[in-house]
Coordinates of C-alpha atoms in Angstrom, one line a residue:
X12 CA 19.9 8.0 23.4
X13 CA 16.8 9.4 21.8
X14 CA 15.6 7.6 18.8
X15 CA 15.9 9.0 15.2
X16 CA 13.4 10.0 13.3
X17 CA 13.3 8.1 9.4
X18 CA 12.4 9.5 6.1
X19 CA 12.0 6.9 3.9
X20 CA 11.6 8.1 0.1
X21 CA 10.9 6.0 -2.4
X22 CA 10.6 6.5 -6.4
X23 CA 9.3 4.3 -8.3
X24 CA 11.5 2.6 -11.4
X25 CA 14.4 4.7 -11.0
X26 CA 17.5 2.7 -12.4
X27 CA 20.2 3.0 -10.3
X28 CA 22.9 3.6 -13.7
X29 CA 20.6 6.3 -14.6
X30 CA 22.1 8.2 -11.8
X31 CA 25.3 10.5 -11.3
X32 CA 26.0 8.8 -8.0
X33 CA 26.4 5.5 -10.1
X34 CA 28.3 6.7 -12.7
X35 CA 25.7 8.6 -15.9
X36 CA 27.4 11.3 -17.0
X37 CA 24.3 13.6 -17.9
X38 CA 21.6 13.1 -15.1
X39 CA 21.2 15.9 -12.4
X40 CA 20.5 15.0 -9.1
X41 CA 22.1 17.4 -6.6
X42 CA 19.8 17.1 -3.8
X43 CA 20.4 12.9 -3.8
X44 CA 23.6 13.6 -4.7
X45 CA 24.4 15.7 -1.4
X46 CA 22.4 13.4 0.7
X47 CA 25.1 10.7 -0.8
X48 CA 28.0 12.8 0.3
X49 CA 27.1 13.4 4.0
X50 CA 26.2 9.5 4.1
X51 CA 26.4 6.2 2.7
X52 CA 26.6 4.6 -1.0
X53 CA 25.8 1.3 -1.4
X54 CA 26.3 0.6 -5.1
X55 CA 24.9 -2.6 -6.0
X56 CA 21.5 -2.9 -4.6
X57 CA 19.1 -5.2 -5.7
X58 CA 15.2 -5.1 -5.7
X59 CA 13.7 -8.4 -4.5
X60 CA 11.8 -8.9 -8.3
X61 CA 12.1 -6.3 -11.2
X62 CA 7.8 -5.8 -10.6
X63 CA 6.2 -3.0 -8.4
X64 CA 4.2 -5.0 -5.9
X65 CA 6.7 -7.8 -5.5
X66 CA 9.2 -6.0 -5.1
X67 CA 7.5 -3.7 -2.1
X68 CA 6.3 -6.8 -0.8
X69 CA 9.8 -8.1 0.2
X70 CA 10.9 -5.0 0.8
X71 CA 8.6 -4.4 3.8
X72 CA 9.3 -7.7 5.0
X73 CA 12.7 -8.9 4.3
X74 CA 11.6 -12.2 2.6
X75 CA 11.7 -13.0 -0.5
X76 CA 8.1 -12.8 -2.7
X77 CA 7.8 -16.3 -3.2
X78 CA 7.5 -17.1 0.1
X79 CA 4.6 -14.7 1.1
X80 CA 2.7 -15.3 -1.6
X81 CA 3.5 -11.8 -3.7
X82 CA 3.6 -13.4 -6.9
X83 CA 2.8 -10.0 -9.1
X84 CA 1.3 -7.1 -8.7
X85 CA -2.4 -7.9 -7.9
X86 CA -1.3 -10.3 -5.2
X87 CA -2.1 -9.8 -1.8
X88 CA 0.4 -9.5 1.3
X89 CA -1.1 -11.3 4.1
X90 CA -2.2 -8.9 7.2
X91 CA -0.9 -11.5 9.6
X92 CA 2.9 -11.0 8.2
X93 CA 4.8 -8.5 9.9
X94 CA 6.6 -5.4 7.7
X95 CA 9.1 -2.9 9.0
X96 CA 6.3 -0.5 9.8
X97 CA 5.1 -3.2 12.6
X98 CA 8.7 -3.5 14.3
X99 CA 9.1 0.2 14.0
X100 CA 5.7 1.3 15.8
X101 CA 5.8 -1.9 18.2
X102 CA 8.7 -0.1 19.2
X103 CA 7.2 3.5 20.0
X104 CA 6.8 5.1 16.1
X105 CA 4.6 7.1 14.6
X106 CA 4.7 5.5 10.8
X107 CA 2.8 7.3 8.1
X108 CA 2.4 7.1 4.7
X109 CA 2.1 9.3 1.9
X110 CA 1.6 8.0 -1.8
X111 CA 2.3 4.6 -3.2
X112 CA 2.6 1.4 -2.1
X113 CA 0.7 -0.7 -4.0
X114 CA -1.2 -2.8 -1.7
X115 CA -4.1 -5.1 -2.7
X116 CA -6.7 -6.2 -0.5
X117 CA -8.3 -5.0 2.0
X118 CA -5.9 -4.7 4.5
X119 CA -4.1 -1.2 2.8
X120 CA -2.1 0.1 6.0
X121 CA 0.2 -3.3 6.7
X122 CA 1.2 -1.9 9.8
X123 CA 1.6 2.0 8.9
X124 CA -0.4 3.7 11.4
X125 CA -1.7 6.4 8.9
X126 CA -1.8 7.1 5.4
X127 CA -2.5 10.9 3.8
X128 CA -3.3 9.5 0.4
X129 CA -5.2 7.4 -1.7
X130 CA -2.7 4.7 -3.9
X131 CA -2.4 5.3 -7.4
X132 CA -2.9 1.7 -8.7
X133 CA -6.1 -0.3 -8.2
X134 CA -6.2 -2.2 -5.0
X135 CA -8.3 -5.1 -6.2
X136 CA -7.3 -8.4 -7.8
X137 CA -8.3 -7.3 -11.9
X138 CA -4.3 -7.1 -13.0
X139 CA -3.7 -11.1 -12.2
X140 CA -1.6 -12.7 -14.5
X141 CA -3.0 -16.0 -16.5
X142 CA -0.2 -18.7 -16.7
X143 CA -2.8 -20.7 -17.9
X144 CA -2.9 -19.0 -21.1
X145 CA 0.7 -17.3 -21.5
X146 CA 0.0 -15.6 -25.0
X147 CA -3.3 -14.0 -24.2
X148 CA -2.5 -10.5 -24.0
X149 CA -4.6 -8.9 -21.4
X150 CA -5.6 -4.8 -21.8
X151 CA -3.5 -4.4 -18.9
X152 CA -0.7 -4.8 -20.3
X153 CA 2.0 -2.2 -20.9
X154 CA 2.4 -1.5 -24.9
X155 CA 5.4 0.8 -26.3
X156 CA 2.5 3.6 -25.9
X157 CA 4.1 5.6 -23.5
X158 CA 7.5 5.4 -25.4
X159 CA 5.9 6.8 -28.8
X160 CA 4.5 9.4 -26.9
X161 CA 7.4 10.3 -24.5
X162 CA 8.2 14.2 -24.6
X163 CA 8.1 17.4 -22.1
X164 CA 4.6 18.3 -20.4
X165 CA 2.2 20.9 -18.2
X166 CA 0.6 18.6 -16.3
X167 CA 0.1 15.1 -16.3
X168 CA -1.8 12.3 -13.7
X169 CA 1.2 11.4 -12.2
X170 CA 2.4 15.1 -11.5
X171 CA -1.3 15.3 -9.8
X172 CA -0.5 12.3 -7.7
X173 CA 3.0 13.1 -6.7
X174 CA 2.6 16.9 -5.8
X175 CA -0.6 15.4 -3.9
X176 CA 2.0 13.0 -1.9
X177 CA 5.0 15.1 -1.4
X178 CA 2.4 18.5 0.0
X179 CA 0.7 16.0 2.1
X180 CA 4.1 14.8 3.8
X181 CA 5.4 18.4 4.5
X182 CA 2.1 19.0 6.0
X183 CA 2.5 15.9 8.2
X184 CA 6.3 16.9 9.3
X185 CA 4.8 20.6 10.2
X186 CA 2.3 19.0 12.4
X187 CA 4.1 16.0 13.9
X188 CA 8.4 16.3 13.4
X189 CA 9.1 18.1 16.7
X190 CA 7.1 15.1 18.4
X191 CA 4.3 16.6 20.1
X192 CA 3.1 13.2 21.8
X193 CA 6.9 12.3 22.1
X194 CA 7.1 9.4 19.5
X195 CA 10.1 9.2 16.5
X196 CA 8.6 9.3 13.4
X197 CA 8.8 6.7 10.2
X198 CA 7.2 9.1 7.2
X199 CA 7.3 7.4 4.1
X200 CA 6.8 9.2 0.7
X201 CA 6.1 7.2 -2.1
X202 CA 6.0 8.4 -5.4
X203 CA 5.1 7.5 -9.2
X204 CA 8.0 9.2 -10.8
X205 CA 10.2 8.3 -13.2
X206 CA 8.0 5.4 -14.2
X207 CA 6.6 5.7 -17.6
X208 CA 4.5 7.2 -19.3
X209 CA 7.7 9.3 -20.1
X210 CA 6.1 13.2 -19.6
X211 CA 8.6 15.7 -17.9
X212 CA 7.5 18.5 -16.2
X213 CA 9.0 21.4 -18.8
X214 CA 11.3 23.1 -16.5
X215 CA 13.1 19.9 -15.6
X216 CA 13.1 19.1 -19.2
X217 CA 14.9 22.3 -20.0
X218 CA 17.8 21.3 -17.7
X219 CA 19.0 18.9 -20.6
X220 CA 20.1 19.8 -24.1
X221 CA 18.5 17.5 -26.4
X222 CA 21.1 16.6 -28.5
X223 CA 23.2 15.2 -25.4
X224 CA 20.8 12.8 -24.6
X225 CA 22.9 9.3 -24.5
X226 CA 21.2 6.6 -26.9
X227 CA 20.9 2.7 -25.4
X228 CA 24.5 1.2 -25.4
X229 CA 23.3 -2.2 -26.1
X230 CA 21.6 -2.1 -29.8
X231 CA 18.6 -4.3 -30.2
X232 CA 18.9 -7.7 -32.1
X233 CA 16.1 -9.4 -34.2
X234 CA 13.5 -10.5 -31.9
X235 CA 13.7 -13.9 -32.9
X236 CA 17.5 -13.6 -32.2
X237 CA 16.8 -12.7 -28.6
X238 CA 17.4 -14.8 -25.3
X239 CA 14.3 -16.5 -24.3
X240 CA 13.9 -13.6 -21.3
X241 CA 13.7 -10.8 -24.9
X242 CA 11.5 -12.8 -26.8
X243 CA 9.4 -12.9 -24.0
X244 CA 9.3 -9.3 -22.8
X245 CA 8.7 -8.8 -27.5
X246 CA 5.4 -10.6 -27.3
X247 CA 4.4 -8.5 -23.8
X248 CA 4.3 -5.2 -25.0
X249 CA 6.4 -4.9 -28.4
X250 CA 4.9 -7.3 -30.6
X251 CA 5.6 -5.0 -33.5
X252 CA 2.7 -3.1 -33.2
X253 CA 3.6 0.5 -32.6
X254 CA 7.7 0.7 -34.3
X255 CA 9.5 3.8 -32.8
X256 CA 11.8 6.1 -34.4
X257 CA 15.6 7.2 -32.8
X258 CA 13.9 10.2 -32.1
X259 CA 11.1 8.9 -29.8
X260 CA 13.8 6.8 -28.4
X261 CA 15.9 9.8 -27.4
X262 CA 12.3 11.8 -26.5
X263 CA 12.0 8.9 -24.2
X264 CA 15.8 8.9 -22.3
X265 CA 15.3 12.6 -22.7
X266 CA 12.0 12.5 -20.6
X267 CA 13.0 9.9 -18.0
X268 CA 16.1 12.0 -16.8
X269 CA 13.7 15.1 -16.5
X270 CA 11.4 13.2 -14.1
X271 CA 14.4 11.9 -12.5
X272 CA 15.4 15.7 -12.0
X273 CA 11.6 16.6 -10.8
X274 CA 12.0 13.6 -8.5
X275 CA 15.3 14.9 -7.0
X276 CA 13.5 18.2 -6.4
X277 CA 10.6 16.4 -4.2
X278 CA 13.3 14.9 -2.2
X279 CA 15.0 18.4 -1.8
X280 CA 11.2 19.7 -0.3
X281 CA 11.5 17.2 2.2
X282 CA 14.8 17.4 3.7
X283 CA 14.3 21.8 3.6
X284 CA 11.8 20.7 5.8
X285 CA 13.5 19.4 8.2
X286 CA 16.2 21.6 7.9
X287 CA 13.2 24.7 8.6
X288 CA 11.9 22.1 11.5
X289 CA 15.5 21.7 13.3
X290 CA 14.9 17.7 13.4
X291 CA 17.4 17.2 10.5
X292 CA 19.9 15.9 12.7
X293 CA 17.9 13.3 14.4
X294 CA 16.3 12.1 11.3
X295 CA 17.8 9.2 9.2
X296 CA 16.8 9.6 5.5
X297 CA 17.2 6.9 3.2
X298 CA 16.1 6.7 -0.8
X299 CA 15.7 3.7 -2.7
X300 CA 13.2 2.5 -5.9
X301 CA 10.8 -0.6 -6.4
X302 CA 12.9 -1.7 -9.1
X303 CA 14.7 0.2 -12.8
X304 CA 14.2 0.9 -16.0
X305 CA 15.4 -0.8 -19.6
X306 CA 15.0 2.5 -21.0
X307 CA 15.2 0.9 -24.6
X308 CA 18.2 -1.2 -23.6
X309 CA 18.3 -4.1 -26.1
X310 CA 15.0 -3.1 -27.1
X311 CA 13.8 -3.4 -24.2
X312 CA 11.5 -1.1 -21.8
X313 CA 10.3 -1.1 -18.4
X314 CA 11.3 -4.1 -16.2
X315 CA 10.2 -7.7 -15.4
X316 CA 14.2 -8.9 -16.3
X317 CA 17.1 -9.6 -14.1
X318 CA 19.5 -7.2 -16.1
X319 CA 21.0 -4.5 -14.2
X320 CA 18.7 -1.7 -15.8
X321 CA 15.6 -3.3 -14.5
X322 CA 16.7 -5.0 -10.9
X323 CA 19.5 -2.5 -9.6
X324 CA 18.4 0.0 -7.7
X325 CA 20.0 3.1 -5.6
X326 CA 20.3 3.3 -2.2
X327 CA 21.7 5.9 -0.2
X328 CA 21.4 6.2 3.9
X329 CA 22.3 9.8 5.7
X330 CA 22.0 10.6 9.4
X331 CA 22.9 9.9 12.4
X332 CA 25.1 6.9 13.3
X333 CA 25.9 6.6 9.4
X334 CA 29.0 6.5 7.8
X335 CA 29.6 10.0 5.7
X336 CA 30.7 10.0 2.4
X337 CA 31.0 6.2 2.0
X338 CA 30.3 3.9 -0.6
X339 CA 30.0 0.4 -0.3
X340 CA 30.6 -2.0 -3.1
X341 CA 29.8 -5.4 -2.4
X342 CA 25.6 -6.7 -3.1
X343 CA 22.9 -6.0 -0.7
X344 CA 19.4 -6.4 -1.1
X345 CA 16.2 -4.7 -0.1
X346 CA 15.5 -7.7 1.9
X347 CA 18.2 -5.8 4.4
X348 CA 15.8 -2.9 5.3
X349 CA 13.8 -4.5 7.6
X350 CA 16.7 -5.9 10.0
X351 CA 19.3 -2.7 9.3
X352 CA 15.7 -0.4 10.7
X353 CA 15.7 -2.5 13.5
X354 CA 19.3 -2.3 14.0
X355 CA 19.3 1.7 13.6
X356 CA 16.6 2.5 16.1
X357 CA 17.3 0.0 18.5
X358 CA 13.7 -2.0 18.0
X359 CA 13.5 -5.8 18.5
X360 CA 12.1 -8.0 16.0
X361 CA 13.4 -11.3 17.6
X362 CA 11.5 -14.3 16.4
X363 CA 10.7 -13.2 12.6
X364 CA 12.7 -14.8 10.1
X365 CA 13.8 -13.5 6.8
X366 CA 16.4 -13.8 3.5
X367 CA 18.3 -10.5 4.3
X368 CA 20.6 -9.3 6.8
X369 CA 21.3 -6.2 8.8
X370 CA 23.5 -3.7 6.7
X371 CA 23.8 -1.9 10.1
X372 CA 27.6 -3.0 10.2
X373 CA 28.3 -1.3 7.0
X374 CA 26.4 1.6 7.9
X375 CA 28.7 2.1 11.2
X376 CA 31.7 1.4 9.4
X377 CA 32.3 -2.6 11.6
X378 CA 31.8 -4.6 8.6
X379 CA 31.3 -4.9 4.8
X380 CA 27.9 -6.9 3.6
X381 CA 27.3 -10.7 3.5
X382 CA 27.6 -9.6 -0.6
X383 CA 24.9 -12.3 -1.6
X384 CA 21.6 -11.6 -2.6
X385 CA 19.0 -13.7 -4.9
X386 CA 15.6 -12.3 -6.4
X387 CA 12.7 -13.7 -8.2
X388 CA 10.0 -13.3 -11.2
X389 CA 6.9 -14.8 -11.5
X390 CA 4.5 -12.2 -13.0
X391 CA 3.4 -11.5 -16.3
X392 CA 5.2 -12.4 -19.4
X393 CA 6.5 -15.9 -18.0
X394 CA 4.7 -19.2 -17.4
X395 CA 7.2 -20.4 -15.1
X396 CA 9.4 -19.2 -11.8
X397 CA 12.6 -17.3 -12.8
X398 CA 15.4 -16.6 -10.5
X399 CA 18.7 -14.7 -9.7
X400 CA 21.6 -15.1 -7.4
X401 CA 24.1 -12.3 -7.3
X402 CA 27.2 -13.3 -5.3
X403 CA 30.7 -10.9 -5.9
X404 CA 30.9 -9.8 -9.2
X405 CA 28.8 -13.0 -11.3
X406 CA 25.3 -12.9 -11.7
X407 CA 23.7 -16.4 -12.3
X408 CA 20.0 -16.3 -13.6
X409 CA 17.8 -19.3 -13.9
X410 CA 14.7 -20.6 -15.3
X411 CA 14.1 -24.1 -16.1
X412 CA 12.6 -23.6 -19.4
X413 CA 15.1 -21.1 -20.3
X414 CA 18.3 -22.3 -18.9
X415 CA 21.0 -20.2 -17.0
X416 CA 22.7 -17.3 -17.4
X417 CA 26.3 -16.0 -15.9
X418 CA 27.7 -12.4 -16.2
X419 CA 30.8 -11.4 -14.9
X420 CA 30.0 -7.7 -14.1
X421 CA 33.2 -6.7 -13.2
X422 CA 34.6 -6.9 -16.6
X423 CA 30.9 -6.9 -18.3
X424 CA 28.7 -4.5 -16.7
X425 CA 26.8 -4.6 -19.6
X426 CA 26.2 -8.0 -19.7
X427 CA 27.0 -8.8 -22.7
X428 CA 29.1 -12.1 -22.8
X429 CA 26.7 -15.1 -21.4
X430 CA 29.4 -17.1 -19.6
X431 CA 26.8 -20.1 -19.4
X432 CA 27.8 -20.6 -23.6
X433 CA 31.5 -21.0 -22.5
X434 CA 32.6 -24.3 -21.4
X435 CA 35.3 -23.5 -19.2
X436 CA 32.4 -22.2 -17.3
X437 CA 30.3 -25.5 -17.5
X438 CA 31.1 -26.5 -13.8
X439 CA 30.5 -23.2 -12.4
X440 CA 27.2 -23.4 -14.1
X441 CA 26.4 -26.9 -12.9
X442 CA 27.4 -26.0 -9.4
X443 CA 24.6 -22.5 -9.6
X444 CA 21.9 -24.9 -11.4
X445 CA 22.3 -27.2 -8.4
X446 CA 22.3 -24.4 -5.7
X447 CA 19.0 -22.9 -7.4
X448 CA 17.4 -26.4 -7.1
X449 CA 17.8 -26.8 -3.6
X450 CA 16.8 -23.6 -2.5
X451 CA 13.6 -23.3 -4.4
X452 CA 11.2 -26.1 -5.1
X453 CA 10.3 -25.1 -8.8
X454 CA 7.5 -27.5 -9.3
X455 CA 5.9 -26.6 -5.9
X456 CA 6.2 -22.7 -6.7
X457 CA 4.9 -23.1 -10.2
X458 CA 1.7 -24.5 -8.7
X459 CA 1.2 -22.3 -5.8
X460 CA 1.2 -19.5 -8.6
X461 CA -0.7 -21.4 -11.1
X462 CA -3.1 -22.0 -8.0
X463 CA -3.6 -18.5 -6.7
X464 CA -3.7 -16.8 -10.1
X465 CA -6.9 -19.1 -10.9
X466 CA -8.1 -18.1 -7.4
X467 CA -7.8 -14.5 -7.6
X468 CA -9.3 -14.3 -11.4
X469 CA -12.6 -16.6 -9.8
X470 CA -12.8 -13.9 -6.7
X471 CA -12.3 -10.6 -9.4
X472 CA -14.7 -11.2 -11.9
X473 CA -16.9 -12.1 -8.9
X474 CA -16.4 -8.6 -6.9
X475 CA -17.1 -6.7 -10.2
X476 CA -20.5 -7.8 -10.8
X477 CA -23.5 -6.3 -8.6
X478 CA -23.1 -4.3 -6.2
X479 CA -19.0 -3.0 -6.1
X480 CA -17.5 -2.5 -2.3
X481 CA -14.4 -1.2 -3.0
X482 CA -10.8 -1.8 -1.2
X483 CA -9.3 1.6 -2.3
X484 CA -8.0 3.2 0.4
X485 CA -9.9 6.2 1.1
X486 CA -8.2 9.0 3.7
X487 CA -10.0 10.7 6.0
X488 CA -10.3 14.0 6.2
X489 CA -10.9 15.9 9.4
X490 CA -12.4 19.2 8.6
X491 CA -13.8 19.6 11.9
X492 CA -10.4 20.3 13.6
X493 CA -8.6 21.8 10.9
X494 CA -7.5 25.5 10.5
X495 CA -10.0 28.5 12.5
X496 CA -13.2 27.1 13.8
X497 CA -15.6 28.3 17.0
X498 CA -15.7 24.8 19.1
X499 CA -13.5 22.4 20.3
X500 CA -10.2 23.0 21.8
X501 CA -9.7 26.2 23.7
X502 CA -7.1 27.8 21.0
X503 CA -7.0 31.6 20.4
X504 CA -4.5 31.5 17.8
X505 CA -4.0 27.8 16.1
X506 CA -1.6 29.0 14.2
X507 CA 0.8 29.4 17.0
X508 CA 1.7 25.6 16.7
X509 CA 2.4 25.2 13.3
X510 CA 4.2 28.8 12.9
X511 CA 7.9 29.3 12.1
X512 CA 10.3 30.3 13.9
X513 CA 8.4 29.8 16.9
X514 CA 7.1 33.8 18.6
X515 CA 7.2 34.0 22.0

């Protein structure tokens, strides 16, 4: 059997409830949404940590961030541990990337064979966290900025970057989809959209009237009347400082749905590709997100919490040997990608060891998911390792500053009702504190951060004096084989490859 090709899209903070396929009510997404109905669902999916970088981290190699050092998001994943992208080409792919992927260091391909673009973050160590001193506010920091000034745009840098990305990757599928030297493809595309600052492209703002846009279900309390994970998140990037209005509130929602909308349309370039290429069929897609979105929640923006907004994220699969028009309901994790690609295209990855498991069954219709999956924080806004365990329908969170919390998300998908206040619930709770404390080693953690944030902030504001030697990854441009030129290969009409349909 001839192996499929993958497209694997990824946007970046897309909340899984902001979507039609996960129940919003207003949000258009018919490209994602057709994709869903020729595939697979899976409804609860869960980021590995509600931070960019983290969260990619365990994604590519199915453990979980505190284990591989990818604390937040100026840490640096290792070159020596092994991501998807090395079982996949070990096992005859072409991988490629296009756009984001936020890797720091100097190793910036993690075992992608190419990349068409630059990434959009800085790939040095200058956004480390300081545990150290938890109430500094560094300039790096988000600030309710990009709320205030949320509203429909021309152009923007992240419409720049993501045009960039998404061109690029048609451009690679024209050249390499019908497998010139014989090798399946794995073309990521990466963008920035939705995640703040909150400017829509104007004709994917039109698509909404503005007095439909839903306001946050979940009002905001005092922030002194907060749980200890709000008060936090207050004195990150609220503080007070810039107060917004309803009305930059609902510009905000308003915005985020019309970059959700401009994202859907990217993801509609891609798959008319390979519809125009005639690989369709043999090409597995699948669309995911780093993380979500508050989206003014509780007062809250952005992410770096384990509520729904922020850690859920979609997660579709469509192609061959996938189930059509399923959805499955129990937990998974991004820590299942790298296993269920290994799975799908048949390529061994014995001997590596990771938190997730294969979602392969599901795919194929054998069996439902283990339904168990945990996540971490330990970025900015904390001073101490905070984590999550989703099994079934209760979600336990723990920190051991802040204490637990348990929703029941069956009957509190809001999570509204903190079962760890109820005593009936007080050996439950007990039973999750103890399972927490045996599976990490809190004290240990804390100090490997603690250790490698001091580290990294030594190496940084060393790199940035003298003489600067970048780790930015630049791409390489080969103008000397591109298009008509008078040397090299013996082509009279270099066109003839690329053209469709095919002449002659």
């Amino acid at each position: 059997m001839t192996q499929p090709n993958i497209l694997f899209v990824m946007f970046d903070q897309m909340a899984a409830l902001s979507l039609p396929g996960y129940g919003h009510k207003l949000v258009k997404t018919p490209h994602l949404d057709a994709l869903a109905a020729r595939g697979t669902l899976f409804e609860n999916a869960y980021c590995a940590a509600p931070l960019c970088s983290p969260s990619r981290f365990g994604m590519l190699t199915g453990q979980l961030p505190g284990k591989i050092g990818a604390f937040d998001n100026a840490s640096e994943l290792p070159s020596s541990i092994p991501t998807f992208l090395h079982v996949l080409r070990r096992a005859g792919y072409r991988t490629c990337l296009s756009g984001k992927m936020d890797f720091t260091g100097a190793d910036q391909l993690h075992g992608y064979e190419e990349r068409l673009t630059t990434d959009l973050s800085p790939s040095d160590l200058g956004w480390t966290p300081d545990w150290d001193h938890p109430d500094t506010v560094q300039p790096w920091y988000h600030t309710l900025q990009s709320v205030a000034e949320a509203g429909p745009c021309d152009y923007s840098l992240s419409l720049q970057y993501d045009e960039d990305a998404t061109f690029r990757a048609k451009q690679w599928l024209h050249q390499h989809a019908d497998r010139p030297d014989g090798r399946p493809f794995m073309l990521t595309l990466s963008v920035m959209h939705p995640h703040d600052p909150y400017q829509a492209l104007r004709k994917f703002w039109d698509l909404y009237d503005h007095a439909d846009i839903d306001m946050p279900a979940v009002k905001p309390k005092a922030p002194q009347e907060r749980d200890a994970a709000g008060k936090r998140m207050y004195q990150l990037y609220d503080r007070g400082e810039i107060p917004l209005s309803e009305a930059q509130i609902r510009n905000a929602r308003h915005a985020y749905y019309a970059m959700i909308s401009y994202c859907d349309d990217l993801l509609g370039r891609l798959v008319e590709t390979l519809t125009t290429l005639d690989v369709l069929d043999n090409t597995i897609i699948v669309v995911t997100s780093d993380h979500g979105d508050m989206l003014g929640e509780r007062g809250l923006w952005y992410k770096m919490t384990f509520f729904d907004r922020a850690i859920r994220v979609p997660l579709v699969f469509a192609g061959p040997g996938i189930g059509i028009a399923k959805r499955v309901a129990a937990p998974v994790s991004h820590l299942d990608l790298l296993p269920t690609f290994a799975d799908l295209t048949a390529s061994p990855f014995a001997g590596l060891t990771g938190d997730g498991h294969s979602l392969f069954p599901s795919l194929s219709g054998k069996a439902p998911p283990v339904g168990v999956v945990a996540a971490e924080y330990m970025g900015e806004g904390y001073a101490q390792p905070a984590v999550m365990i989703r099994r079934g329908n209760r979600k336990f969170t723990y920190a051991r500053d802040d204490g637990a919390t348990l929703y029941d998300l069956g009957v509190d998908p809001l999570e509204q009702n903190n079962l760890a206040r109820d005593p009936s619930c007080s050996v439950e709770i007990a039973e999750l504190i103890a399972e927490a404390e045996s599976r990490w080693d809190f004290d240990d953690l804390r100090a490997r951060v603690l250790e490698s944030q001091r580290r990294r902030r030594l190496v940084h504001d060393a790199l940035v004096k003298g003489r600067i030697a970048p780790w930015d990854f630049e791409p390489r441009q080969d103008a000397a084989n591109a298009y008509y030129r008078n040397y090299g290969a013996d082509l009279p009409d270099p066109d003839a490859v690329l053209r469709r349909p095919k002449r002659g």
